[in-house]
Each structure stands twice: as structure tokens, then as C-alpha cells.
PDB file of N, CA and C in Angstrom:
ATOM      1  N   MET A   1     201.160 102.198 171.541  1.00 41.00           N
ATOM      2  CA  MET A   1     199.936 102.819 170.827  1.00 41.00           C
ATOM      3  C   MET A   1     200.213 103.171 169.208  1.00 41.00           C
ATOM      4  N   ARG A   2     199.437 102.569 168.216  1.00 51.00           N
ATOM      5  CA  ARG A   2     199.808 103.235 166.871  1.00 51.00           C
ATOM      6  C   ARG A   2     199.163 104.777 166.843  1.00 51.00           C
ATOM      7  N   MET A   3     200.123 106.019 166.324  1.00 53.00           N
ATOM      8  CA  MET A   3     199.471 107.060 165.850  1.00 53.00           C
ATOM      9  C   MET A   3     198.768 107.067 164.846  1.00 53.00           C
ATOM     10  N   SER A   4     197.894 107.819 164.913  1.00 55.00           N
ATOM     11  CA  SER A   4     197.041 108.158 163.339  1.00 55.00           C
ATOM     12  C   SER A   4     197.506 109.431 162.652  1.00 55.00           C
ATOM     13  N   ALA A   5     197.226 109.127 161.381  1.00 84.00           N
ATOM     14  CA  ALA A   5     197.899 110.466 160.602  1.00 84.00           C
ATOM     15  C   ALA A   5     197.237 111.700 160.738  1.00 84.00           C
ATOM     16  N   LEU A   6     195.822 111.759 161.188  1.00 91.00           N
ATOM     17  CA  LEU A   6     195.084 112.418 161.412  1.00 91.00           C
ATOM     18  C   LEU A   6     194.634 112.656 162.730  1.00 91.00           C
ATOM     19  N   ASP A   7     194.721 113.818 163.310  1.00 93.00           N
ATOM     20  CA  ASP A   7     193.992 114.164 164.775  1.00 93.00           C
ATOM     21  C   ASP A   7     192.440 114.166 164.819  1.00 93.00           C
ATOM     22  N   GLY A   8     191.778 114.493 165.806  1.00 93.00           N
ATOM     23  CA  GLY A   8     190.270 114.418 165.282  1.00 93.00           C
ATOM     24  C   GLY A   8     190.206 115.811 165.305  1.00 93.00           C
ATOM     25  N   ARG A   9     190.824 117.152 165.394  1.00 94.00           N
ATOM     26  CA  ARG A   9     190.376 118.322 165.130  1.00 94.00           C
ATOM     27  C   ARG A   9     190.676 118.319 163.619  1.00 94.00           C
ATOM     28  N   THR A  10     191.695 117.729 162.923  1.00 95.00           N
ATOM     29  CA  THR A  10     191.695 117.610 161.326  1.00 95.00           C
ATOM     30  C   THR A  10     190.587 116.809 160.562  1.00 95.00           C
ATOM     31  N   ALA A  11     190.290 115.743 161.473  1.00 96.00           N
ATOM     32  CA  ALA A  11     188.999 114.998 160.937  1.00 96.00           C
ATOM     33  C   ALA A  11     187.559 115.553 161.095  1.00 96.00           C
ATOM     34  N   SER A  12     187.776 116.710 162.335  1.00 96.00           N
ATOM     35  CA  SER A  12     186.260 117.388 162.037  1.00 96.00           C
ATOM     36  C   SER A  12     186.242 118.495 161.201  1.00 96.00           C
ATOM     37  N   SER A  13     187.497 119.077 160.797  1.00 96.00           N
ATOM     38  CA  SER A  13     187.586 119.822 159.896  1.00 96.00           C
ATOM     39  C   SER A  13     186.997 118.997 158.148  1.00 96.00           C
ATOM     40  N   ILE A  14     187.445 118.244 157.935  1.00 96.00           N
ATOM     41  CA  ILE A  14     187.506 117.215 156.647  1.00 96.00           C
ATOM     42  C   ILE A  14     185.884 117.321 156.366  1.00 96.00           C
ATOM     43  N   VAL A  15     184.977 116.964 157.781  1.00 97.00           N
ATOM     44  CA  VAL A  15     183.652 116.640 157.584  1.00 97.00           C
ATOM     45  C   VAL A  15     182.908 118.019 157.631  1.00 97.00           C
ATOM     46  N   ARG A  16     183.767 118.978 158.296  1.00 95.00           N
ATOM     47  CA  ARG A  16     182.691 120.216 158.001  1.00 95.00           C
ATOM     48  C   ARG A  16     182.688 120.931 156.305  1.00 95.00           C
ATOM     49  N   ASP A  17     184.110 120.548 155.985  1.00 95.00           N
ATOM     50  CA  ASP A  17     184.190 121.154 154.523  1.00 95.00           C
ATOM     51  C   ASP A  17     183.412 120.479 153.514  1.00 95.00           C
ATOM     52  N   PHE A  18     183.253 118.920 154.128  1.00 96.00           N
ATOM     53  CA  PHE A  18     182.232 118.043 153.124  1.00 96.00           C
ATOM     54  C   PHE A  18     181.135 118.624 153.017  1.00 96.00           C
ATOM     55  N   PHE A  19     180.463 118.782 154.216  1.00 95.00           N
ATOM     56  CA  PHE A  19     179.311 119.572 154.768  1.00 95.00           C
ATOM     57  C   PHE A  19     179.120 120.887 153.757  1.00 95.00           C
ATOM     58  N   HIS A  20     179.734 121.547 153.489  1.00 93.00           N
ATOM     59  CA  HIS A  20     179.968 123.074 153.263  1.00 93.00           C
ATOM     60  C   HIS A  20     179.748 122.962 151.884  1.00 93.00           C
ATOM     61  N   LYS A  21     180.919 122.269 151.349  1.00 93.00           N
ATOM     62  CA  LYS A  21     180.550 121.723 149.928  1.00 93.00           C
ATOM     63  C   LYS A  21     179.532 121.297 149.252  1.00 93.00           C
ATOM     64  N   ALA A  22     178.711 119.965 149.712  1.00 91.00           N
ATOM     65  CA  ALA A  22     177.683 119.397 149.627  1.00 91.00           C
ATOM     66  C   ALA A  22     176.045 120.610 149.669  1.00 91.00           C
ATOM     67  N   HIS A  23     176.147 121.397 150.449  1.00 87.00           N
ATOM     68  CA  HIS A  23     175.114 122.403 150.525  1.00 87.00           C
ATOM     69  C   HIS A  23     175.427 123.814 150.341  1.00 87.00           C
ATOM     70  N   GLY A  24     176.496 123.962 149.720  1.00 84.00           N
ATOM     71  CA  GLY A  24     176.748 125.368 149.199  1.00 84.00           C
ATOM     72  C   GLY A  24     177.142 126.330 150.147  1.00 84.00           C
ATOM     73  N   PRO A  25     177.033 127.502 149.567  1.00 77.00           N
ATOM     74  CA  PRO A  25     177.661 128.554 150.335  1.00 77.00           C
ATOM     75  C   PRO A  25     176.795 128.863 151.903  1.00 77.00           C
ATOM     76  N   PHE A  26     175.541 128.450 151.583  1.00 82.00           N
ATOM     77  CA  PHE A  26     174.471 128.809 152.360  1.00 82.00           C
ATOM     78  C   PHE A  26     174.046 127.788 153.235  1.00 82.00           C
ATOM     79  N   GLY A  27     174.898 126.851 153.131  1.00 81.00           N
ATOM     80  CA  GLY A  27     174.439 125.343 153.778  1.00 81.00           C
ATOM     81  C   GLY A  27     175.468 125.328 154.885  1.00 81.00           C
ATOM     82  N   ALA A  28     175.207 124.271 156.056  1.00 88.00           N
ATOM     83  CA  ALA A  28     175.696 123.612 156.997  1.00 88.00           C
ATOM     84  C   ALA A  28     175.999 124.612 157.622  1.00 88.00           C
ATOM     85  N   LEU A  29     174.953 125.401 158.226  1.00 91.00           N
ATOM     86  CA  LEU A  29     174.989 126.932 159.060  1.00 91.00           C
ATOM     87  C   LEU A  29     175.130 126.245 160.429  1.00 91.00           C
ATOM     88  N   MET A  30     176.086 127.077 161.438  1.00 92.00           N
ATOM     89  CA  MET A  30     176.403 126.834 162.907  1.00 92.00           C
ATOM     90  C   MET A  30     176.578 125.471 162.960  1.00 92.00           C
ATOM     91  N   PHE A  31     177.424 125.130 162.291  1.00 93.00           N
ATOM     92  CA  PHE A  31     178.171 123.603 162.183  1.00 93.00           C
ATOM     93  C   PHE A  31     178.854 123.304 163.815  1.00 93.00           C
ATOM     94  N   GLU A  32     178.328 122.360 164.482  1.00 94.00           N
ATOM     95  CA  GLU A  32     179.066 121.937 165.575  1.00 94.00           C
ATOM     96  C   GLU A  32     179.298 120.397 165.944  1.00 94.00           C
ATOM     97  N   VAL A  33     180.458 120.264 166.078  1.00 96.00           N
ATOM     98  CA  VAL A  33     180.906 118.683 166.241  1.00 96.00           C
ATOM     99  C   VAL A  33     180.374 118.655 167.708  1.00 96.00           C
ATOM    100  N   GLU A  34     179.595 117.218 167.843  1.00 95.00           N
ATOM    101  CA  GLU A  34     178.930 116.428 169.161  1.00 95.00           C
ATOM    102  C   GLU A  34     180.046 115.851 169.625  1.00 95.00           C
ATOM    103  N   SER A  35     180.718 114.970 168.649  1.00 96.00           N
ATOM    104  CA  SER A  35     181.769 114.148 169.451  1.00 96.00           C
ATOM    105  C   SER A  35     182.615 113.905 168.374  1.00 96.00           C
ATOM    106  N   ALA A  36     184.067 113.222 168.664  1.00 96.00           N
ATOM    107  CA  ALA A  36     184.760 112.750 167.645  1.00 96.00           C
ATOM    108  C   ALA A  36     185.756 111.681 168.604  1.00 96.00           C
ATOM    109  N   GLU A  37     185.654 110.652 167.844  1.00 97.00           N
ATOM    110  CA  GLU A  37     186.483 109.281 168.841  1.00 97.00           C
ATOM    111  C   GLU A  37     187.017 108.333 167.492  1.00 97.00           C
ATOM    112  N   LEU A  38     188.338 108.058 168.343  1.00 96.00           N
ATOM    113  CA  LEU A  38     188.930 107.237 167.278  1.00 96.00           C
ATOM    114  C   LEU A  38     188.706 105.933 167.744  1.00 96.00           C
ATOM    115  N   SER A  39     188.600 104.955 166.566  1.00 93.00           N
ATOM    116  CA  SER A  39     188.341 103.652 166.874  1.00 93.00           C
ATOM    117  C   SER A  39     189.085 103.225 165.347  1.00 93.00           C
ATOM    118  N   GLY A  40     189.975 102.109 166.152  1.00 93.00           N
ATOM    119  CA  GLY A  40     190.914 101.853 165.298  1.00 93.00           C
ATOM    120  C   GLY A  40     191.542 102.688 164.241  1.00 93.00           C
ATOM    121  N   ASP A  41     191.434 102.372 162.698  1.00 94.00           N
ATOM    122  CA  ASP A  41     192.050 103.492 161.913  1.00 94.00           C
ATOM    123  C   ASP A  41     191.107 104.199 161.557  1.00 94.00           C
ATOM    124  N   LYS A  42     189.699 104.479 162.169  1.00 96.00           N
ATOM    125  CA  LYS A  42     188.753 105.281 161.672  1.00 96.00           C
ATOM    126  C   LYS A  42     188.482 106.531 162.862  1.00 96.00           C
ATOM    127  N   TRP A  43     188.164 107.763 162.331  1.00 97.00           N
ATOM    128  CA  TRP A  43     187.527 108.630 163.124  1.00 97.00           C
ATOM    129  C   TRP A  43     185.783 108.609 163.022  1.00 97.00           C
ATOM    130  N   LEU A  44     185.251 108.526 164.478  1.00 98.00           N
ATOM    131  CA  LEU A  44     183.890 108.546 164.109  1.00 98.00           C
ATOM    132  C   LEU A  44     183.497 109.984 164.443  1.00 98.00           C
ATOM    133  N   ILE A  45     182.807 111.005 163.614  1.00 98.00           N
ATOM    134  CA  ILE A  45     182.798 112.466 164.086  1.00 98.00           C
ATOM    135  C   ILE A  45     180.660 112.341 163.846  1.00 98.00           C
ATOM    136  N   ARG A  46     180.526 112.836 165.104  1.00 97.00           N
ATOM    137  CA  ARG A  46     178.478 113.074 165.302  1.00 97.00           C
ATOM    138  C   ARG A  46     178.863 114.510 165.287  1.00 97.00           C
ATOM    139  N   CYS A  47     178.248 115.311 164.132  1.00 96.00           N
ATOM    140  CA  CYS A  47     177.861 116.610 164.086  1.00 96.00           C
ATOM    141  C   CYS A  47     176.362 117.131 163.950  1.00 96.00           C
ATOM    142  N   ARG A  48     176.372 118.156 163.685  1.00 95.00           N
ATOM    143  CA  ARG A  48     174.979 118.845 163.634  1.00 95.00           C
ATOM    144  C   ARG A  48     174.963 120.172 162.818  1.00 95.00           C
ATOM    145  N   PHE A  49     173.959 120.435 162.058  1.00 94.00           N
ATOM    146  CA  PHE A  49     173.822 121.827 162.041  1.00 94.00           C
ATOM    147  C   PHE A  49     172.688 122.235 160.937  1.00 94.00           C
ATOM    148  N   TYR A  50     172.356 123.546 160.861  1.00 93.00           N
ATOM    149  CA  TYR A  50     171.136 123.992 160.136  1.00 93.00           C
ATOM    150  C   TYR A  50     171.475 123.720 158.201  1.00 93.00           C
ATOM    151  N   PRO A  51     170.498 123.040 158.049  1.00 91.00           N
ATOM    152  CA  PRO A  51     171.149 122.369 156.648  1.00 91.00           C
ATOM    153  C   PRO A  51     170.706 123.702 155.702  1.00 91.00           C
ATOM    154  N   ASN A  52     170.320 124.736 155.847  1.00 88.00           N
ATOM    155  CA  ASN A  52     169.931 126.187 154.875  1.00 88.00           C
ATOM    156  C   ASN A  52     169.273 127.143 156.089  1.00 88.00           C
ATOM    157  N   PHE A  53     169.499 128.236 155.252  1.00 88.00           N
ATOM    158  CA  PHE A  53     168.735 129.392 156.157  1.00 88.00           C
ATOM    159  C   PHE A  53     167.331 129.080 156.449  1.00 88.00           C
ATOM    160  N   PHE A  54     166.629 128.811 156.082  1.00 89.00           N
ATOM    161  CA  PHE A  54     164.824 128.266 156.312  1.00 89.00           C
ATOM    162  C   PHE A  54     164.582 127.050 157.457  1.00 89.00           C
ATOM    163  N   ALA A  55     165.808 126.276 157.862  1.00 89.00           N
ATOM    164  CA  ALA A  55     165.650 125.197 158.454  1.00 89.00           C
ATOM    165  C   ALA A  55     165.215 125.646 159.975  1.00 89.00           C
ATOM    166  N   ILE A  56     164.475 124.737 160.581  1.00 90.00           N
ATOM    167  CA  ILE A  56     164.004 125.458 162.290  1.00 90.00           C
ATOM    168  C   ILE A  56     164.668 124.157 162.870  1.00 90.00           C
ATOM    169  N   ALA A  57     165.057 123.240 162.382  1.00 92.00           N
ATOM    170  CA  ALA A  57     166.043 122.075 163.050  1.00 92.00           C
ATOM    171  C   ALA A  57     167.315 121.980 162.927  1.00 92.00           C
ATOM    172  N   LYS A  58     168.004 121.673 163.569  1.00 93.00           N
ATOM    173  CA  LYS A  58     169.517 121.030 163.065  1.00 93.00           C
ATOM    174  C   LYS A  58     169.379 119.436 162.744  1.00 93.00           C
ATOM    175  N   VAL A  59     170.296 119.395 161.686  1.00 94.00           N
ATOM    176  CA  VAL A  59     170.297 117.708 161.219  1.00 94.00           C
ATOM    177  C   VAL A  59     171.405 117.547 161.787  1.00 94.00           C
ATOM    178  N   ARG A  60     171.192 116.248 161.998  1.00 96.00           N
ATOM    179  CA  ARG A  60     172.313 115.282 163.118  1.00 96.00           C
ATOM    180  C   ARG A  60     172.870 114.195 162.017  1.00 96.00           C
ATOM    181  N   TYR A  61     174.489 114.168 162.157  1.00 97.00           N
ATOM    182  CA  TYR A  61     174.854 113.180 161.195  1.00 97.00           C
ATOM    183  C   TYR A  61     176.143 112.318 161.910  1.00 97.00           C
ATOM    184  N   GLU A  62     176.389 111.124 161.580  1.00 97.00           N
ATOM    185  CA  GLU A  62     177.519 110.432 161.869  1.00 97.00           C
ATOM    186  C   GLU A  62     178.346 110.015 160.452  1.00 97.00           C
ATOM    187  N   VAL A  63     179.898 110.640 160.708  1.00 98.00           N
ATOM    188  CA  VAL A  63     180.449 110.316 159.369  1.00 98.00           C
ATOM    189  C   VAL A  63     181.821 109.585 160.264  1.00 98.00           C
ATOM    190  N   GLU A  64     182.215 108.671 159.405  1.00 98.00           N
ATOM    191  CA  GLU A  64     183.721 107.844 159.268  1.00 98.00           C
ATOM    192  C   GLU A  64     184.384 108.480 158.461  1.00 98.00           C
ATOM    193  N   VAL A  65     185.552 108.716 159.039  1.00 98.00           N
ATOM    194  CA  VAL A  65     186.555 109.339 158.401  1.00 98.00           C
ATOM    195  C   VAL A  65     187.710 108.494 158.333  1.00 98.00           C
ATOM    196  N   ASP A  66     188.553 107.908 157.567  1.00 97.00           N
ATOM    197  CA  ASP A  66     189.543 107.303 157.452  1.00 97.00           C
ATOM    198  C   ASP A  66     190.957 107.767 158.513  1.00 97.00           C
ATOM    199  N   ALA A  67     191.656 107.284 159.321  1.00 96.00           N
ATOM    200  CA  ALA A  67     192.052 108.132 160.325  1.00 96.00           C
ATOM    201  C   ALA A  67     193.662 108.507 159.192  1.00 96.00           C
ATOM    202  N   ARG A  68     194.231 107.502 158.485  1.00 95.00           N
ATOM    203  CA  ARG A  68     195.350 107.311 157.821  1.00 95.00           C
ATOM    204  C   ARG A  68     195.398 108.227 156.561  1.00 95.00           C
ATOM    205  N   ASP A  69     194.261 108.765 155.833  1.00 94.00           N
ATOM    206  CA  ASP A  69     194.629 109.722 154.596  1.00 94.00           C
ATOM    207  C   ASP A  69     193.132 110.592 154.391  1.00 94.00           C
ATOM    208  N   GLY A  70     192.173 110.554 155.722  1.00 95.00           N
ATOM    209  CA  GLY A  70     191.081 111.409 155.487  1.00 95.00           C
ATOM    210  C   GLY A  70     189.906 111.138 154.561  1.00 95.00           C
ATOM    211  N   ARG A  71     189.760 110.186 154.016  1.00 97.00           N
ATOM    212  CA  ARG A  71     188.672 109.952 152.996  1.00 97.00           C
ATOM    213  C   ARG A  71     187.562 109.817 154.254  1.00 97.00           C
ATOM    214  N   ILE A  72     186.216 110.273 153.350  1.00 97.00           N
ATOM    215  CA  ILE A  72     185.306 109.784 154.249  1.00 97.00           C
ATOM    216  C   ILE A  72     184.745 108.582 153.942  1.00 97.00           C
ATOM    217  N   LEU A  73     184.474 107.504 154.769  1.00 97.00           N
ATOM    218  CA  LEU A  73     184.118 106.297 154.538  1.00 97.00           C
ATOM    219  C   LEU A  73     182.703 106.187 154.301  1.00 97.00           C
ATOM    220  N   ARG A  74     182.107 106.854 155.378  1.00 97.00           N
ATOM    221  CA  ARG A  74     180.526 106.436 155.479  1.00 97.00           C
ATOM    222  C   ARG A  74     179.734 107.694 156.080  1.00 97.00           C
ATOM    223  N   VAL A  75     178.616 108.097 155.827  1.00 97.00           N
ATOM    224  CA  VAL A  75     178.070 109.584 156.147  1.00 97.00           C
ATOM    225  C   VAL A  75     176.590 108.911 156.312  1.00 97.00           C
ATOM    226  N   LYS A  76     176.080 109.034 157.548  1.00 97.00           N
ATOM    227  CA  LYS A  76     174.972 108.479 158.196  1.00 97.00           C
ATOM    228  C   LYS A  76     173.994 109.590 158.603  1.00 97.00           C
ATOM    229  N   GLN A  77     172.309 109.872 158.257  1.00 96.00           N
ATOM    230  CA  GLN A  77     172.211 110.666 159.007  1.00 96.00           C
ATOM    231  C   GLN A  77     171.467 110.228 160.362  1.00 96.00           C
ATOM    232  N   LEU A  78     171.493 110.915 161.743  1.00 95.00           N
ATOM    233  CA  LEU A  78     170.695 110.195 162.700  1.00 95.00           C
ATOM    234  C   LEU A  78     169.420 110.738 163.005  1.00 95.00           C
ATOM    235  N   GLY A  79     169.119 111.703 162.474  1.00 93.00           N
ATOM    236  CA  GLY A  79     168.096 112.823 162.914  1.00 93.00           C
ATOM    237  C   GLY A  79     168.080 114.205 162.999  1.00 93.00           C
ATOM    238  N   TRP A  80     167.418 114.614 163.424  1.00 90.00           N
ATOM    239  CA  TRP A  80     167.152 116.161 163.700  1.00 90.00           C
ATOM    240  C   TRP A  80     166.933 116.190 165.207  1.00 90.00           C
ATOM    241  N   SER A  81     167.281 117.773 165.467  1.00 81.00           N
ATOM    242  CA  SER A  81     167.221 118.426 167.112  1.00 81.00           C
ATOM    243  C   SER A  81     166.865 119.648 166.752  1.00 81.00           C
ATOM    244  N   ARG A  82     166.063 119.779 167.777  1.00 75.00           N
ATOM    245  CA  ARG A  82     165.455 121.063 167.922  1.00 75.00           C
ATOM    246  C   ARG A  82     164.999 121.604 169.047  1.00 75.00           C
ATOM    247  N   ASP A  83     165.421 122.618 169.675  1.00 64.00           N
ATOM    248  CA  ASP A  83     165.054 123.224 171.297  1.00 64.00           C
ATOM    249  C   ASP A  83     165.541 121.992 171.903  1.00 64.00           C
ATOM    250  N   GLY A  84     166.482 121.302 172.022  1.00 60.00           N
ATOM    251  CA  GLY A  84     167.079 120.207 172.830  1.00 60.00           C
ATOM    252  C   GLY A  84     166.268 118.870 172.938  1.00 60.00           C
ATOM    253  N   GLN A  85     165.000 119.073 171.974  1.00 63.00           N
ATOM    254  CA  GLN A  85     164.716 117.846 171.692  1.00 63.00           C
ATOM    255  C   GLN A  85     165.185 117.092 170.423  1.00 63.00           C
ATOM    256  N   GLU A  86     165.508 115.702 170.898  1.00 65.00           N
ATOM    257  CA  GLU A  86     166.148 114.926 169.541  1.00 65.00           C
ATOM    258  C   GLU A  86     165.140 114.138 169.001  1.00 65.00           C
ATOM    259  N   ARG A  87     165.051 113.959 167.484  1.00 64.00           N
ATOM    260  CA  ARG A  87     164.493 112.846 167.032  1.00 64.00           C
ATOM    261  C   ARG A  87     165.075 112.486 166.224  1.00 64.00           C
ATOM    262  N   GLU A  88     164.748 111.033 166.061  1.00 65.00           N
ATOM    263  CA  GLU A  88     165.364 110.371 165.358  1.00 65.00           C
ATOM    264  C   GLU A  88     164.852 110.507 163.566  1.00 65.00           C
ATOM    265  N   GLU A  89     165.991 109.606 163.028  1.00 57.00           N
ATOM    266  CA  GLU A  89     165.722 109.767 161.249  1.00 57.00           C
ATOM    267  C   GLU A  89     164.255 109.081 161.106  1.00 57.00           C
ATOM    268  N   GLY A  90     163.171 109.329 160.706  1.00 49.00           N
ATOM    269  CA  GLY A  90     161.937 108.818 160.646  1.00 49.00           C
ATOM    270  C   GLY A  90     161.002 109.320 161.553  1.00 49.00           C
ATOM    271  N   ASP A  91     161.270 109.483 162.272  1.00 45.00           N
ATOM    272  CA  ASP A  91     160.293 109.893 163.514  1.00 45.00           C
ATOM    273  C   ASP A  91     160.027 111.434 163.549  1.00 45.00           C
ATOM    274  N   ALA A  92     158.933 111.835 162.799  1.00 41.00           N
ATOM    275  CA  ALA A  92     158.694 113.169 162.118  1.00 41.00           C
ATOM    276  C   ALA A  92     158.125 114.122 163.480  1.00 41.00           C
ATOM    277  N   ASP A  93     157.157 113.384 164.103  1.00 40.00           N
ATOM    278  CA  ASP A  93     156.333 113.980 165.136  1.00 40.00           C
ATOM    279  C   ASP A  93     156.979 113.735 166.683  1.00 40.00           C
ATOM    280  N   GLY A  94     158.041 112.828 166.532  1.00 39.00           N
ATOM    281  CA  GLY A  94     158.417 112.618 168.043  1.00 39.00           C
ATOM    282  C   GLY A  94     157.808 111.512 168.911  1.00 39.00           C
ATOM    283  N   ARG A  95     156.267 111.305 168.510  1.00 38.00           N
ATOM    284  CA  ARG A  95     156.038 110.269 169.574  1.00 38.00           C
ATOM    285  C   ARG A  95     156.563 108.994 168.994  1.00 38.00           C
ATOM    286  N   GLU A  96     156.087 108.071 169.601  1.00 37.00           N
ATOM    287  CA  GLU A  96     156.702 106.681 169.744  1.00 37.00           C
ATOM    288  C   GLU A  96     155.165 105.832 169.045  1.00 37.00           C
TER     289      GLU A  96
END
């Protein structure tokens, strides 16, 4: 089995730092990693956080990180979560 240069914790830290820089000092509040999976030479990190102080729901993202050098390859917003309810991107009211 081939070893990657980055472990899941390091890849998750890269993602957290990316969102903290993108949202400023008061963004990416209560950041948490839902999952971190190694797939080939990429880490797939799923995370969620409050994007600012006024947000009432956490935004969810899926981020691909190059396992060799830590570059962020892709960022995809998955949706929102609030009070245990998940909403997919574009699903404003949770109805079908």
C-alpha cells in the first residue's frame, strides 16, 4: 500500500484553515469535520460550520485535497444543516 504524504488530520487542518481565511476572523464558526476519506491520491473531507455570527444553520462542504502536497483541488457546497435537518443545495424550504 502506498503511503500518502498527508494524513487525514493534516488534510482536515488545511481545509479548516482555507475556510477561516475565506470567511475572515469571525467566519467558519464551530468548524467540524464530518468525514475524511482517502481515495487514491486525494483526501475527501466533508465538513460543516456556521459561516458567520448571524447564521442560523451550518453550511456543509465537500473538499478534495491532494494527498501528496496539500493543494485544495475542488470545493463543493453540499447544503445546509439546522437542528439535525439536512437541506441539499438549492432546497430552500426542505420540501420536494
